[in-house]
Coordinates of C-alpha atoms and ligand atoms in Angstrom, one line a residue:
Chain A
X1 CA 61.8 103.5 94.4
X2 CA 61.1 106.9 96.4
X3 CA 59.4 109.8 95.2
X4 CA 61.5 112.1 94.7
X5 CA 60.8 115.1 92.3
X6 CA 62.8 116.0 89.6
X7 CA 63.7 119.5 90.9
X8 CA 64.6 117.2 94.6
X9 CA 66.8 115.5 93.1
X10 CA 68.6 117.6 91.0
X11 CA 69.5 119.4 93.9
X12 CA 71.1 115.6 95.8
X13 CA 72.9 115.7 93.1
X14 CA 74.5 119.2 93.8
X15 CA 74.7 118.5 97.3
X16 CA 76.8 115.2 96.3
X17 CA 79.3 117.3 94.4
X18 CA 79.7 118.8 97.5
X19 CA 81.0 116.5 99.1
X20 CA 82.8 115.3 96.6
X21 CA 84.6 118.7 96.4
X22 CA 85.1 119.0 99.5
X23 CA 86.4 114.8 100.3
X24 CA 88.9 115.1 97.7
X25 CA 89.8 119.1 98.8
X26 CA 90.8 117.2 102.3
X27 CA 92.5 113.9 101.2
X28 CA 94.1 116.7 98.8
X29 CA 94.2 113.6 96.4
X30 CA 91.5 112.1 93.8
X31 CA 89.9 112.7 90.8
X32 CA 87.2 115.4 90.5
X33 CA 86.8 115.5 87.2
X34 CA 85.2 112.0 86.8
X35 CA 83.0 112.6 90.2
X36 CA 81.5 115.9 89.2
X37 CA 80.6 113.7 85.8
X38 CA 78.6 111.3 87.2
X39 CA 76.6 113.0 89.8
X40 CA 73.6 113.3 87.7
X41 CA 73.4 109.4 86.8
X42 CA 74.2 108.3 90.8
X43 CA 71.7 110.7 92.1
X44 CA 69.2 109.2 89.8
X45 CA 70.4 105.4 90.2
X46 CA 70.4 106.0 94.1
X47 CA 67.5 108.0 94.8
X48 CA 65.0 107.7 92.3
X49 CA 65.6 104.0 90.3
X50 CA 67.2 101.0 92.7
X51 CA 65.9 99.5 94.6
X52 CA 68.3 98.9 97.9
X53 CA 67.7 99.6 101.7
X54 CA 71.3 101.4 103.4
X55 CA 70.1 99.4 106.7
X56 CA 70.8 96.2 104.7
X57 CA 73.4 95.7 102.1
X58 CA 74.0 92.8 101.4
X59 CA 70.1 92.5 101.0
X60 CA 69.9 89.4 98.7
X61 CA 67.0 91.6 96.2
X62 CA 68.5 94.4 96.1
X63 CA 69.6 96.1 92.7
X64 CA 73.6 96.3 91.9
X65 CA 75.5 98.7 90.6
X66 CA 79.3 98.2 89.8
X67 CA 80.8 101.6 89.7
X68 CA 83.6 100.0 86.8
X69 CA 85.7 103.8 86.9
X70 CA 86.7 103.1 90.3
X71 CA 88.7 106.1 90.6
X72 CA 85.4 108.0 90.4
X73 CA 84.6 106.3 94.4
X74 CA 84.3 110.1 96.0
X75 CA 80.5 110.3 94.5
X76 CA 79.8 106.8 95.3
X77 CA 80.4 107.3 98.8
X78 CA 79.0 111.2 99.0
X79 CA 76.0 108.6 97.6
X80 CA 76.1 105.7 100.1
X81 CA 76.5 108.4 103.5
X82 CA 73.2 110.5 101.6
X83 CA 71.3 107.0 101.9
X84 CA 72.6 106.1 105.6
X85 CA 74.9 103.7 104.7
X86 CA 77.6 105.1 106.8
X87 CA 78.1 108.3 108.9
X88 CA 78.6 111.0 106.8
X89 CA 81.4 112.2 109.3
X90 CA 83.1 109.3 107.2
X91 CA 83.8 111.3 104.2
X92 CA 86.5 113.6 105.7
X93 CA 88.7 110.0 106.3
X94 CA 88.7 109.7 102.4
X95 CA 92.4 108.2 101.4
X96 CA 94.0 108.4 105.0
X97 CA 95.2 105.8 106.8
X98 CA 92.8 103.8 108.6
X99 CA 90.0 104.8 106.7
X100 CA 87.0 102.4 105.3
X101 CA 86.4 105.1 102.2
X102 CA 90.0 104.2 100.0
X103 CA 91.2 105.7 97.5
X104 CA 89.4 103.5 95.2
X105 CA 86.8 101.5 95.9
X106 CA 87.0 99.0 98.2
X107 CA 84.6 96.0 98.6
X108 CA 85.5 94.8 101.6
X109 CA 85.6 97.9 104.0
X110 CA 82.8 100.2 102.9
X111 CA 79.2 99.0 103.4
X112 CA 77.2 99.3 100.2
X113 CA 80.0 99.2 97.8
X114 CA 79.7 95.6 95.8
X115 CA 82.5 96.1 94.2
X116 CA 86.8 96.6 94.4
X117 CA 87.6 98.7 90.9
X118 CA 90.8 101.2 90.5
X119 CA 92.2 98.6 87.9
X120 CA 89.7 100.1 84.6
X121 CA 88.2 97.9 82.2
X122 CA 86.7 94.8 84.3
X123 CA 83.2 96.2 85.9
X124 CA 81.3 95.0 83.1
X125 CA 81.5 91.7 83.2
X126 CA 81.5 91.5 87.1
X127 CA 78.4 92.9 86.2
X128 CA 77.2 90.4 83.9
X129 CA 78.3 88.0 86.6
X130 CA 75.3 89.1 88.3
X131 CA 72.9 89.5 85.8
X132 CA 74.1 85.6 85.5
X133 CA 73.0 84.9 88.5
X134 CA 69.9 87.2 88.6
X135 CA 68.4 84.4 85.8
X136 CA 70.0 81.8 87.6
X137 CA 68.7 82.4 91.2
X138 CA 65.0 84.0 89.4
X139 CA 65.7 87.0 91.0
X140 CA 64.3 90.1 89.0
X141 CA 66.6 92.7 90.4
X142 CA 69.0 94.5 87.8
X143 CA 72.0 95.4 87.5
X144 CA 73.8 98.5 86.3
X145 CA 77.1 99.2 85.2
X146 CA 78.8 102.8 85.6
X147 CA 81.7 103.1 82.8
X148 CA 83.9 105.8 81.3
X149 CA 84.7 106.4 77.6
X150 CA 88.5 106.1 78.0
X151 CA 87.5 102.6 80.1
X152 CA 85.6 101.7 76.6
X153 CA 89.3 101.3 74.9
X154 CA 90.2 98.6 77.3
X155 CA 90.0 94.9 75.5
X156 CA 88.1 93.2 78.1
X157 CA 85.0 95.5 77.8
X158 CA 84.4 94.8 73.9
X159 CA 84.5 90.6 75.4
X160 CA 82.1 91.8 77.8
X161 CA 80.1 94.1 75.0
X162 CA 80.2 90.4 73.1
X163 CA 79.2 88.0 75.8
X164 CA 76.5 90.0 77.3
X165 CA 73.8 90.0 74.2
X166 CA 74.7 86.2 73.5
X167 CA 73.4 85.5 77.0
X168 CA 69.9 88.5 76.6
X169 CA 70.9 90.2 79.8
X170 CA 68.0 92.4 79.4
X171 CA 68.4 92.8 83.6
X172 CA 71.8 94.4 83.1
X173 CA 72.2 98.2 82.0
X174 CA 75.4 99.6 81.1
X175 CA 76.1 103.6 81.2
X176 CA 78.8 105.7 79.6
X177 CA 79.4 108.3 81.7
X178 CA 81.1 110.2 78.2
X179 CA 82.3 113.2 79.3
X180 CA 84.9 113.6 76.3
X181 CA 87.9 113.1 78.4
X182 CA 90.5 110.7 79.4
X183 CA 93.9 111.5 82.0
X184 CA 96.4 111.9 78.9
X185 CA 93.8 114.4 76.7
X186 CA 90.2 114.4 75.0
X187 CA 89.2 111.2 74.3
X188 CA 89.2 112.1 70.5
X189 CA 93.0 112.5 70.1
X190 CA 94.4 109.7 72.6
X191 CA 92.5 106.9 71.0
X192 CA 88.6 107.8 69.1
X193 CA 85.6 105.6 69.9
X194 CA 83.5 106.6 67.8
X195 CA 81.5 105.6 65.6
X196 CA 80.9 104.2 68.8
X197 CA 76.6 103.9 69.2
X198 CA 77.4 102.1 65.9
X199 CA 79.7 100.1 67.8
X200 CA 77.4 98.8 70.7
X201 CA 75.0 98.7 68.0
X202 CA 76.6 95.7 66.0
X203 CA 77.2 93.9 69.2
X204 CA 73.6 94.0 69.3
X205 CA 72.7 96.1 72.3
X206 CA 70.3 98.2 72.5
X207 CA 71.7 101.9 72.5
X208 CA 70.1 104.4 73.9
X209 CA 71.7 108.1 73.6
X210 CA 70.8 110.7 77.0
X211 CA 72.6 113.9 78.8
X212 CA 73.5 112.8 81.3
X213 CA 72.9 116.0 83.3
X214 CA 69.7 116.4 82.5
X215 CA 67.4 114.3 85.2
X216 CA 64.4 114.2 83.4
X217 CA 66.1 112.4 80.8
X218 CA 68.0 110.5 82.9
X219 CA 65.4 109.3 85.2
X220 CA 63.3 108.4 82.2
X221 CA 65.6 106.4 79.9
X222 CA 66.4 104.3 82.9
X223 CA 62.6 103.5 83.7
X224 CA 62.2 102.8 79.7
X225 CA 65.0 100.3 80.2
X226 CA 63.2 98.2 82.6
X227 CA 60.9 97.1 79.5
X228 CA 63.0 96.3 77.7
X229 CA 63.4 92.6 76.5
X230 CA 65.7 90.1 75.6
X231 CA 68.8 92.0 75.6
X232 CA 71.2 94.4 77.9
X233 CA 70.5 98.3 77.1
X234 CA 74.2 100.5 76.8
X235 CA 73.1 104.6 77.9
X236 CA 75.7 106.6 76.4
X237 CA 75.1 109.8 78.7
X238 CA 76.9 113.0 77.6
X239 CA 78.3 114.3 80.2
X240 CA 81.0 117.5 80.7
X241 CA 84.0 116.6 83.3
X242 CA 83.9 118.8 86.0
X243 CA 80.7 119.6 85.4
X244 CA 79.0 122.2 88.2
X245 CA 82.4 123.5 89.0
X246 CA 83.2 126.3 86.6
X247 CA 87.1 125.9 86.0
X248 CA 87.3 122.0 86.1
X249 CA 83.9 122.2 83.7
X250 CA 86.3 120.5 80.4
X251 CA 89.4 120.7 81.5
X252 CA 91.9 118.0 81.5
X253 CA 94.5 119.0 84.8
X254 CA 91.3 118.5 87.2
X255 CA 90.8 114.6 86.2
X256 CA 93.2 113.6 89.6
X257 CA 94.5 116.6 90.7
X258 CA 93.0 118.1 93.8
X259 CA 91.7 121.9 94.2
X260 CA 93.9 123.9 96.4
X261 CA 92.7 125.5 99.0
X262 CA 91.5 129.0 97.4
X263 CA 89.7 126.0 94.0
X264 CA 88.4 124.4 96.5
X265 CA 86.5 127.7 98.7
X266 CA 84.9 128.6 94.8
X267 CA 84.2 125.8 93.6
X268 CA 82.1 124.9 96.7
X269 CA 80.8 128.7 96.7
X270 CA 79.5 127.8 93.5
X271 CA 78.0 124.2 94.6
X272 CA 76.1 125.9 97.9
Chain B
X1 CA 121.9 120.1 81.0
X2 CA 119.2 118.4 83.5
X3 CA 120.0 118.6 86.9
X4 CA 118.7 114.6 87.8
X5 CA 119.6 115.1 91.3
X6 CA 116.3 117.3 91.6
X7 CA 114.4 114.8 90.6
X8 CA 111.9 112.1 90.8
X9 CA 113.0 109.2 89.5
X10 CA 110.2 109.1 87.2
X11 CA 111.0 113.1 86.0
X12 CA 114.5 111.4 85.5
X13 CA 113.3 108.8 83.2
X14 CA 111.1 111.5 81.1
X15 CA 113.8 113.8 80.5
X16 CA 116.9 111.4 80.0
X17 CA 114.5 109.4 77.6
X18 CA 114.6 112.8 75.6
X19 CA 118.4 113.0 76.3
X20 CA 119.0 110.0 74.3
X21 CA 116.7 109.9 71.4
X22 CA 118.2 112.4 70.1
X23 CA 120.9 110.1 69.3
X24 CA 119.4 107.5 68.4
X25 CA 116.3 107.5 66.1
X26 CA 115.2 103.5 67.5
X27 CA 113.6 104.9 70.4
X28 CA 109.9 104.6 70.1
X29 CA 108.1 105.1 73.6
X30 CA 104.8 103.9 74.2
X31 CA 102.3 104.7 77.1
X32 CA 98.8 103.6 78.1
X33 CA 96.6 107.2 78.5
X34 CA 99.8 107.6 81.4
X35 CA 101.8 109.7 79.8
X36 CA 101.6 112.8 82.6
X37 CA 101.9 110.8 85.3
X38 CA 104.5 108.1 83.9
X39 CA 106.3 111.1 82.2
X40 CA 106.8 110.0 78.9
X41 CA 105.3 113.3 77.9
X42 CA 108.0 114.3 78.0
X43 CA 109.3 112.0 74.5
X44 CA 105.7 113.1 73.2
X45 CA 106.1 116.8 73.3
X46 CA 109.9 116.3 71.4
X47 CA 109.5 113.3 69.7
X48 CA 105.5 113.3 68.5
X49 CA 106.1 110.8 65.9
X50 CA 108.4 108.5 67.7
X51 CA 104.9 108.0 70.5
X52 CA 102.7 106.1 70.6
X53 CA 100.2 106.7 72.7
X54 CA 97.9 103.6 73.2
X55 CA 94.8 104.4 74.9
X56 CA 94.1 102.9 78.2
X57 CA 95.1 99.3 76.6
X58 CA 97.8 97.8 78.5
X59 CA 97.6 94.3 76.5
X60 CA 97.3 95.7 73.2
X61 CA 100.6 98.0 74.0
X62 CA 102.7 95.3 75.2
X63 CA 102.2 93.2 71.7
X64 CA 102.5 96.2 69.6
X65 CA 105.4 96.8 71.3
X66 CA 107.3 93.8 70.9
X67 CA 106.6 93.7 67.3
X68 CA 108.2 96.9 67.1
X69 CA 111.0 95.2 69.0
X70 CA 111.2 92.6 66.3
X71 CA 112.3 95.2 63.4
X72 CA 114.6 97.0 64.7
X73 CA 113.3 99.0 67.1
X74 CA 113.8 99.9 71.0
X75 CA 110.6 100.0 72.2
X76 CA 110.4 101.5 75.8
X77 CA 106.7 100.5 76.7
X78 CA 104.9 102.6 80.6
X79 CA 102.4 102.5 82.7
X80 CA 102.0 102.2 86.4
X81 CA 103.6 98.9 88.1
X82 CA 100.3 98.1 88.6
X83 CA 99.2 97.2 85.2
X84 CA 102.8 96.4 83.7
X85 CA 103.0 93.8 85.8
X86 CA 99.0 92.4 86.3
X87 CA 97.3 93.6 83.5
X88 CA 99.6 92.7 80.7
X89 CA 101.2 89.5 82.2
X90 CA 100.4 87.1 79.2
X91 CA 101.1 89.3 76.9
X92 CA 104.4 89.9 78.1
X93 CA 105.6 86.5 78.7
X94 CA 104.6 85.6 74.9
X95 CA 105.2 88.1 72.7
X96 CA 108.2 89.3 75.6
X97 CA 109.8 87.0 77.7
X98 CA 109.7 83.7 75.9
X99 CA 111.2 85.5 72.4
X100 CA 113.1 87.5 73.6
X101 CA 112.1 90.6 71.8
X102 CA 114.5 93.7 73.0
X103 CA 111.4 95.4 74.8
X104 CA 112.5 97.8 77.9
X105 CA 109.2 97.8 80.0
X106 CA 109.5 101.0 82.5
X107 CA 106.9 100.9 85.0
X108 CA 106.3 104.2 87.4
X109 CA 104.4 104.2 90.6
X110 CA 105.4 101.0 91.9
X111 CA 105.6 99.7 95.6
X112 CA 102.7 101.3 98.1
X113 CA 103.9 104.8 98.5
X114 CA 101.5 105.6 95.8
X115 CA 99.9 106.6 98.4
X116 CA 95.8 107.9 98.4
X117 CA 95.0 105.5 96.0
X118 CA 95.5 102.1 97.5
X119 CA 94.9 98.4 97.0
X120 CA 93.9 99.0 93.0
X121 CA 97.3 101.1 92.1
X122 CA 99.6 99.6 94.6
X123 CA 101.9 97.8 92.7
X124 CA 103.7 94.6 95.3
X125 CA 103.5 91.9 93.5
X126 CA 105.4 92.8 90.2
X127 CA 108.9 92.1 91.2
X128 CA 107.9 88.3 91.5
X129 CA 106.3 88.2 88.8
X130 CA 108.5 89.8 86.6
X131 CA 111.9 87.6 88.3
X132 CA 108.9 84.2 87.2
X133 CA 109.7 85.0 83.4
X134 CA 113.6 83.5 82.1
X135 CA 114.9 86.1 80.1
X136 CA 114.4 89.5 81.5
X137 CA 116.6 91.5 83.0
X138 CA 115.1 93.2 86.0
X139 CA 115.9 96.3 87.6
X140 CA 114.6 99.0 90.7
X141 CA 117.2 102.1 90.7
X142 CA 117.8 103.2 93.7
X143 CA 117.3 107.0 93.0
X144 CA 117.4 109.7 89.7
X145 CA 120.6 109.4 89.5
X146 CA 120.5 105.7 88.9
X147 CA 117.4 106.0 86.8
X148 CA 119.6 107.7 84.1
X149 CA 122.3 105.0 84.1
X150 CA 119.6 102.0 83.9
X151 CA 118.1 103.1 81.3
X152 CA 121.3 104.0 79.3
X153 CA 122.3 100.2 80.3
X154 CA 118.8 99.5 78.5
X155 CA 119.4 100.5 75.3
X156 CA 122.8 99.7 75.0
X157 CA 121.7 96.0 76.6
X158 CA 119.2 94.0 74.3
X159 CA 117.0 91.3 75.7
X160 CA 113.9 92.4 78.2
X161 CA 113.9 94.8 81.2
X162 CA 111.5 95.5 83.6
X163 CA 112.1 98.3 85.4
X164 CA 110.2 99.8 88.3
X165 CA 110.0 103.4 89.0
X166 CA 108.4 105.0 92.0
X167 CA 105.6 107.7 92.2
X168 CA 107.2 110.4 94.8
X169 CA 110.4 112.0 95.2
X170 CA 113.4 110.4 97.2
X171 CA 116.5 111.3 99.2
X172 CA 119.4 111.0 96.2
X173 CA 121.8 108.3 97.2
X174 CA 124.2 109.0 94.3
X175 CA 125.1 112.3 94.7
X176 CA 128.4 112.0 93.8
X177 CA 127.1 110.1 90.8
X178 CA 127.1 106.7 89.5
X179 CA 129.1 103.9 88.3
X180 CA 125.7 101.5 87.5
X181 CA 126.5 97.9 86.4
X182 CA 124.2 95.4 85.5
X183 CA 123.8 92.4 88.0
X184 CA 126.6 94.7 90.7
X185 CA 125.1 95.6 94.0
X186 CA 126.6 98.0 94.6
X187 CA 128.6 98.0 98.1
X188 CA 127.3 101.8 99.8
X189 CA 129.2 101.3 103.1
X190 CA 131.1 98.7 104.5
X191 CA 131.3 97.2 107.5
X192 CA 131.5 93.5 109.2
X193 CA 128.9 93.3 111.8
X194 CA 125.7 92.1 109.3
X195 CA 124.8 93.6 105.9
X196 CA 121.9 95.6 104.8
X197 CA 121.0 94.3 101.7
X198 CA 118.3 97.1 99.9
X199 CA 116.5 97.5 96.8
X200 CA 114.4 101.4 95.5
X201 CA 113.3 103.6 98.2
X202 CA 114.5 100.9 100.9
X203 CA 118.2 101.9 100.1
X204 CA 117.6 105.2 101.4
X205 CA 116.6 103.8 104.5
X206 CA 118.9 100.9 104.9
X207 CA 121.7 103.8 104.5
X208 CA 120.1 106.5 107.8
X209 CA 119.8 102.9 109.8
X210 CA 123.4 102.0 109.0
X211 CA 124.3 105.1 110.3
X212 CA 121.9 105.2 113.1
X213 CA 123.5 102.0 114.3
X214 CA 127.2 102.7 114.0
X215 CA 127.2 105.7 116.3
X216 CA 126.5 102.4 118.9
X217 CA 129.6 100.6 117.1
X218 CA 127.3 98.3 115.0
X219 CA 128.7 98.5 111.7
X220 CA 127.4 97.0 108.4
X221 CA 127.7 97.2 105.5
X222 CA 124.9 98.4 102.4
X223 CA 124.3 96.5 99.5
X224 CA 122.3 98.1 97.1
X225 CA 120.5 95.3 95.3
X226 CA 119.4 97.3 92.8
X227 CA 119.3 94.8 89.3
X228 CA 117.0 92.2 90.9
X229 CA 117.6 89.6 88.0
X230 CA 119.9 88.4 87.6
X231 CA 120.4 88.0 91.1
X232 CA 124.5 89.1 93.0
X233 CA 124.9 85.8 94.4
X234 CA 128.8 87.2 94.3
X235 CA 127.9 89.9 97.1
X236 CA 125.8 88.0 99.0
X237 CA 127.7 84.9 99.8
X238 CA 131.0 87.1 100.3
X239 CA 129.1 89.4 102.3
X240 CA 127.3 86.3 104.2
X241 CA 130.9 85.2 104.6
X242 CA 132.2 88.5 106.0
X243 CA 129.7 90.1 107.9
X244 CA 127.5 86.7 109.2
X245 CA 124.1 88.1 109.2
X246 CA 121.4 89.5 106.4
X247 CA 118.7 91.8 106.8
X248 CA 116.9 93.0 103.9
X249 CA 114.5 95.5 102.9
X250 CA 112.0 95.9 99.8
X251 CA 108.8 97.7 99.0
X252 CA 107.2 94.5 98.4
X253 CA 105.4 91.4 99.1
X254 CA 108.3 89.0 101.2
X255 CA 107.1 86.2 99.6
X256 CA 108.9 86.0 95.8
X257 CA 110.6 89.3 95.8
X258 CA 114.5 90.4 97.6
X259 CA 114.2 88.1 100.7
X260 CA 112.5 85.5 98.9
X261 CA 115.8 85.3 96.2
X262 CA 118.7 86.0 99.0
X263 CA 117.0 83.6 101.1
X264 CA 118.0 81.2 98.5
X265 CA 121.6 82.2 97.4
X266 CA 122.0 81.7 101.4
X267 CA 120.6 78.4 101.6
X268 CA 121.8 77.3 98.7
X269 CA 125.6 78.6 99.5
X270 CA 126.3 79.8 102.6
X271 CA 123.1 80.1 105.1
X272 CA 123.3 82.6 107.8
X273 CA 120.7 84.4 110.0
X274 CA 118.3 86.0 108.3
X275 CA 115.8 88.6 108.5
X276 CA 113.5 89.6 105.5
X277 CA 111.3 93.1 105.9
X278 CA 108.7 93.4 102.8
X279 CA 105.3 93.4 103.1
X280 CA 103.4 89.7 104.7
X281 CA 101.5 88.3 102.6
X282 CA 98.1 91.5 102.7
X283 CA 96.9 94.4 99.9
X284 CA 97.6 97.3 101.9
X285 CA 95.7 100.6 101.9
X286 CA 95.0 104.2 101.6
X287 CA 97.4 106.8 103.4
X288 CA 100.2 108.3 103.0
X289 CA 103.3 107.0 101.8
X290 CA 105.6 107.9 104.8
X291 CA 102.8 106.3 107.4
X292 CA 101.9 103.3 105.2
X293 CA 106.2 102.0 105.0
X294 CA 105.7 103.0 109.0
X295 CA 102.9 100.8 109.0
X296 CA 104.2 97.7 107.6
X297 CA 107.6 98.0 109.6
X298 CA 109.6 99.4 106.8
X299 CA 111.2 102.0 108.0
X300 CA 114.4 103.1 109.3
X301 CA 113.6 102.6 112.8
X302 CA 112.8 99.3 111.5
X303 CA 115.8 98.4 110.0
X304 CA 117.6 99.4 112.8
X305 CA 115.9 96.8 115.0
X306 CA 116.1 94.1 112.3
X307 CA 120.0 94.5 112.7
X308 CA 120.0 94.2 116.4
X309 CA 117.6 91.3 116.5
X310 CA 119.9 89.2 113.5
X311 CA 122.3 89.8 115.6
X312 CA 121.1 87.5 119.0
X313 CA 120.4 84.8 115.9
X314 CA 124.5 85.4 114.6
X315 CA 126.8 82.7 115.7
X316 CA 130.0 84.2 116.5
X317 CA 133.1 81.8 115.5
Ligands
TPP1 C1 93.8 99.5 84.1 C2 94.2 101.2 83.5 N1 94.8 101.6 83.2 C3 95.7 102.9 84.1 C4 94.4 103.3 84.6 C5 94.9 104.7 85.2 N2 94.0 105.7 85.1 C6 93.1 106.1 85.4 S1 92.2 107.0 85.9 C7 92.3 106.7 83.9 C8 91.4 107.5 83.2 C9 89.4 107.0 82.5 O1 88.9 107.6 81.7 P1 87.9 107.3 81.7 O2 87.5 106.2 81.9 O3 87.2 108.6 81.0 O4 87.1 108.1 83.4 P2 86.8 110.0 83.8 O5 86.9 110.1 82.3 O6 85.3 109.4 83.5 O7 86.7 109.6 84.8 C10 93.3 106.4 84.3 C11 94.1 106.0 82.7 C12 93.8 102.7 85.3 N3 93.1 103.2 86.4 N4 93.6 101.2 85.1

């Protein structure tokens, strides 16, 4: 929808990562790793790809975004604030009593958040419902669902994966933030998903593999998806958990832990 | 020797599993990508061959546990309380409750005191759900020391157990030891003016309130109702008979929790004025644990006031 250049988009992604660290640090708890790995994807969607209007969060024609991995709420909040859905001052209230920015997304409290999440594995099905509604209403909006790789171990993901091609939902795109780490450790050790692409292909999805931190690739693949007919697409985005902060990168410990004061200083320096 | 008093209940759970696992090869521990939080990681480190990492798949985990139990194992399945109850309820019903399999479900991060994570992670319906299941034993220990006794009891008692633990470290009640008796309320303080029946983290708050009340000569009985199913009817009826007024306190929805169960026992046996403290038909939000307890009327001050309130309705013979 916008004409930001790739380098401008990269700049926005860096700013959103900065906000994520600041928010989680101020909150004293939260999930930095999976917020940072998703930063480029979320930036591409909100600042280039999606049709949406921050002044009309309920606009019926808007593209839909489902953050199925609801613990990455900080990256979504940072993007929504940057777009102007709510004042950026709200960001410092994350997770505090009385806030509109809950620890996990809450559709009843935050402008621009369509789906409450936090219990993993359900967002793809919700996205299917939105895509079905578009078909029924003959609307042309797109639905994007962001999944974690660990999240893909949930059985419901595969119920949804079977459903979407059966209903030819070419207006639905799943994006897997394949950062290779979940809560207890590396995904390949906890419960290996591989061969992952083949699984989606066997379920009859169009599968596109990308580097989830290469803005050009992210944008390019999301543009391509719009022309794929009669089946849903899944983007397998290879990412790095904690991307952008040296000591968080590929570090299981920063799945769900806030940085302390000195870690925050270093992280913010690296991101500015 | 581990000093359990220094630990949170979930740490005590993780440590005692290792202690007991040493002499009991039938103990198998399952987790669904939360072993670093539920503290089953200690068992995973000590006995990797008896630790089953299920990944993010709670429903699968419960049914696997049932299969293990049917072959003579004593499976402990752990995850957060919200997922242990809501996510796999049908698997629990079909594979554990109805066939009475010897599965021990130990759920951590119960209640609203998980804090910042917000409503998606706050289990407030779990007690109602599990108490609704025939054949289940449901326990909410009040501190880390009682937790250890409860885990020991779960191993020696056949049948389905749901044990709810919290996230934060909470005050120790049983400094001088704990002789947990399954299905029996523990009288922590005696008094004849009213009875406060509490469970889980609210037991410490009840004791605090009772202490303050006794300074104005309002001497309350305090019952730790750690076993919620089967609930100790006799202790409730006796408390009603002797003290004539009941207050309940729980970190759970009022619907279907301790308050509802106590009310049912009283209504059927010995109706006396009663007041229940709990979460009133709402989802809760992010915040720090003590703030959240205050927002939902679950502080010792709230209990103190509730006692005074209910006393205005007490029928003095
Ligand atoms: C149903 C469910 N079970 C467990 C959890 C606890 N949990 C939160 S995040 C997480 C790991 C998620 O890993 P992944 O999907 O790979 O997310 P990412 O690495 O992108 O943060 C777990 C187990 C949850 N939120 N929901």
